[in-house]
Coordinates of C-alpha atoms in Angstrom, one line a residue:
G26 CA -9.2 0.9 -6.0
L27 CA -8.5 0.7 -2.3
Y28 CA -5.0 -0.1 -1.1
A29 CA -4.9 -0.6 2.6
I30 CA -1.6 -0.4 4.6
T31 CA -1.5 -2.0 8.0
P32 CA -1.0 0.1 11.2
D33 CA 1.9 -0.3 13.6
L34 CA 0.2 -2.7 16.1
A35 CA 2.1 -5.1 18.4
D36 CA -1.2 -6.9 19.2
T37 CA -1.4 -9.5 16.5
D38 CA -5.0 -10.6 17.3
L39 CA -6.2 -7.0 17.1
L40 CA -4.3 -6.5 13.9
L41 CA -5.9 -9.6 12.4
Q42 CA -9.4 -8.5 13.4
K43 CA -8.9 -5.1 11.8
V44 CA -7.3 -6.6 8.6
E45 CA -10.3 -9.0 8.2
A46 CA -12.8 -6.2 8.7
A47 CA -11.0 -4.1 6.0
L48 CA -10.9 -7.1 3.6
Q49 CA -14.6 -7.6 4.2
G50 CA -15.1 -3.9 3.4
G51 CA -13.6 -4.2 -0.1
V52 CA -9.9 -3.7 0.0
N53 CA -8.3 -4.5 -3.4
M54 CA -4.7 -4.8 -2.2
L55 CA -3.2 -5.0 1.3
Q56 CA 0.4 -4.0 2.3
Y57 CA 1.8 -5.4 5.5
R58 CA 3.9 -2.7 7.2
N59 CA 4.8 -2.5 10.8
K60 CA 7.7 -0.1 11.4
L61 CA 7.8 -0.7 15.2
A62 CA 7.9 -4.5 15.1
N63 CA 11.1 -6.6 15.1
H64 CA 11.7 -9.1 12.4
K65 CA 10.3 -12.0 14.4
L66 CA 7.0 -10.2 15.1
Q67 CA 6.8 -9.0 11.4
T68 CA 7.2 -12.6 10.2
Q69 CA 4.6 -13.8 12.6
Q70 CA 2.1 -11.1 11.7
A71 CA 2.6 -11.4 8.0
R72 CA 2.3 -15.2 8.1
E73 CA -1.1 -14.9 9.8
I74 CA -2.3 -12.2 7.5
L75 CA -1.5 -14.1 4.3
P76 CA -4.3 -16.8 4.7
L77 CA -6.8 -14.0 5.2
C78 CA -5.7 -12.3 2.0
R79 CA -5.9 -15.6 0.2
Q80 CA -9.4 -16.2 1.5
Y81 CA -10.6 -12.8 0.2
K82 CA -8.5 -13.1 -3.0
V83 CA -6.6 -9.9 -2.2
P84 CA -2.8 -9.6 -3.0
L85 CA -0.5 -9.3 0.1
I86 CA 2.4 -6.9 -0.4
I87 CA 5.2 -6.8 2.1
N88 CA 6.7 -3.4 2.9
D89 CA 10.5 -3.1 2.5
S90 CA 11.5 -6.7 3.1
V91 CA 12.2 -8.8 0.0
K92 CA 13.4 -11.6 2.3
L93 CA 10.1 -11.7 4.2
C94 CA 8.1 -11.6 0.9
L95 CA 10.1 -14.6 -0.5
T96 CA 10.0 -16.5 2.9
L97 CA 6.2 -16.4 3.0
D98 CA 5.7 -16.5 -0.7
A99 CA 3.6 -13.3 -0.4
D100 CA 2.3 -11.7 -3.6
G101 CA 4.8 -8.8 -3.8
V102 CA 7.0 -6.2 -2.2
H103 CA 6.9 -2.4 -1.9
L104 CA 10.2 -0.5 -1.9
G105 CA 10.9 3.0 -0.5
A106 CA 13.8 5.1 -1.9
D107 CA 16.4 3.4 0.3
D108 CA 15.1 -0.2 0.1
G109 CA 17.2 -1.5 -2.8
N110 CA 17.6 -1.3 -6.5
I111 CA 14.3 -2.0 -8.3
A112 CA 15.9 -4.0 -11.1
E113 CA 17.9 -6.2 -8.7
V114 CA 14.8 -6.8 -6.6
R115 CA 12.8 -7.7 -9.7
A116 CA 15.4 -10.2 -10.6
R117 CA 15.3 -11.7 -7.1
I118 CA 11.5 -12.0 -6.8
G119 CA 10.8 -13.1 -10.4
S120 CA 8.4 -11.8 -12.9
D121 CA 5.2 -13.1 -11.4
K122 CA 5.3 -11.1 -8.1
I123 CA 4.0 -7.5 -7.7
L124 CA 6.7 -4.8 -7.3
G125 CA 5.8 -1.3 -6.1
A126 CA 8.0 1.7 -5.6
S127 CA 7.6 5.0 -3.6
C128 CA 8.3 7.9 -5.9
Y129 CA 7.3 10.7 -3.5
N130 CA 6.7 13.7 -5.8
R131 CA 8.9 12.8 -8.7
I132 CA 7.8 11.7 -12.2
D133 CA 11.5 11.0 -13.1
L134 CA 11.7 8.4 -10.3
A135 CA 8.4 6.8 -11.5
L136 CA 9.6 6.6 -15.1
S137 CA 12.9 4.9 -13.9
A138 CA 10.9 2.5 -11.6
Q139 CA 8.7 1.6 -14.6
Q140 CA 11.7 0.9 -16.8
Q141 CA 13.3 -1.3 -14.1
G142 CA 10.3 -3.5 -13.7
A143 CA 7.9 -1.9 -11.1
N144 CA 4.3 -2.9 -11.5
Y145 CA 3.0 0.3 -9.8
V146 CA 4.4 3.5 -8.3
A147 CA 3.2 5.5 -5.3
F148 CA 3.2 9.3 -5.0
G149 CA 2.7 11.2 -1.7
A150 CA 2.1 12.6 0.7
C151 CA -0.9 14.1 -1.0
F152 CA -2.2 15.7 2.2
A153 CA -0.7 16.3 5.7
S154 CA -0.2 12.8 7.1
Q155 CA -0.2 11.6 10.7
T156 CA 2.0 8.7 9.8
K157 CA 4.7 10.8 8.2
P158 CA 4.3 14.4 9.3
N159 CA 7.5 15.5 7.6
A160 CA 6.9 13.8 4.2
V161 CA 7.4 15.7 1.0
V162 CA 4.2 16.9 -0.6
A163 CA 3.0 15.5 -3.9
S164 CA 0.6 17.9 -5.8
L165 CA -2.6 16.5 -7.1
E166 CA -1.6 17.7 -10.6
L167 CA 1.2 15.1 -10.5
F168 CA -1.5 12.4 -11.0
E169 CA -2.6 14.0 -14.3
K170 CA 1.0 14.1 -15.4
A171 CA 1.5 10.4 -14.4
K172 CA -1.6 9.4 -16.4
N173 CA 0.1 10.7 -19.5
A174 CA 3.7 9.7 -18.7
L175 CA 3.3 6.1 -17.3
N176 CA 2.0 2.8 -18.5
I177 CA 1.7 1.4 -14.9
P178 CA -0.8 2.4 -12.2
A179 CA -0.1 5.3 -9.8
V180 CA -1.2 5.1 -6.2
A181 CA -1.9 8.1 -4.0
I182 CA -0.8 8.0 -0.3
G183 CA -0.6 10.4 2.6
G184 CA -3.3 12.0 4.7
I185 CA -6.2 10.7 2.5
T186 CA -9.7 10.9 4.1
L187 CA -13.2 10.4 2.9
A188 CA -13.5 14.1 2.5
N189 CA -10.4 14.7 0.3
A190 CA -10.2 11.3 -1.6
P191 CA -12.6 12.4 -4.4
Q192 CA -10.2 15.2 -5.4
I193 CA -7.4 12.7 -6.1
I194 CA -9.6 10.2 -7.8
Q195 CA -10.8 13.0 -10.1
K196 CA -7.2 13.7 -11.0
G197 CA -6.8 10.1 -12.3
T198 CA -5.1 8.1 -9.5
D199 CA -5.6 4.4 -10.0
A200 CA -5.6 3.6 -6.2
I201 CA -5.6 5.3 -2.9
A202 CA -3.4 3.9 -0.1
I203 CA -4.7 4.4 3.4
I204 CA -3.7 3.5 6.9
Q205 CA -5.2 5.8 9.6
A206 CA -8.6 6.6 8.0
I207 CA -9.4 2.9 7.8
F208 CA -7.6 1.2 10.6
G209 CA -8.1 4.1 13.0
A210 CA -11.8 4.1 12.3
N211 CA -14.4 2.9 14.9
D212 CA -15.9 0.7 12.2
V213 CA -13.0 -0.6 10.0
K214 CA -15.3 -2.5 7.6
L215 CA -17.6 0.5 7.1
A216 CA -14.6 2.8 6.5
A217 CA -13.3 0.4 3.8
Q218 CA -16.7 0.2 2.2
Q219 CA -17.0 3.9 2.0
F220 CA -13.6 4.4 0.4
S221 CA -14.3 1.5 -2.1
Q222 CA -17.6 3.1 -3.1
L223 CA -15.7 6.3 -4.2
F224 CA -14.3 4.4 -7.2
K225 CA -17.7 3.2 -8.3
K226 CA -19.2 6.7 -8.7

């Protein structure tokens, strides 16, 4: 389904408005990520987003910070390549929290992440991305391979729009992770609804 990742906004009220609109639109999972905020602002924003996620029964995943995930008792944490050892993080957060791992364009990383206790892996960038213009490119065929190789869900990320999302969904991705095409839209709720509908076709 639809995996929304929050934009880099310093304005917490605006961020909360956008997050609630996205949740109303049918997001299945929300990741709090703000690369520009300091730890204090990250803690404040994530703390205010958590009750919204609880209200809409959507898991809140914290990007990078195991400490913040545990402090707030959020639902899980997402790790990039340099954010720590997956097995060690799994031991720290316990078995009931969700653990995701970025695997870029590599099935070998995904298999290793699965073995170490990840609940899902993310591949990307699938298309040219405004958020990470220099990201490695993950071919759409990767999702067909992942379907056969992995027992955990694969998430597609990077430059996904309403126009190109159906291509990846057809290749078998379990979820699409989106920042700009939802939170940058004039109508956030409508954008989320339109992406959610793609999984129902």
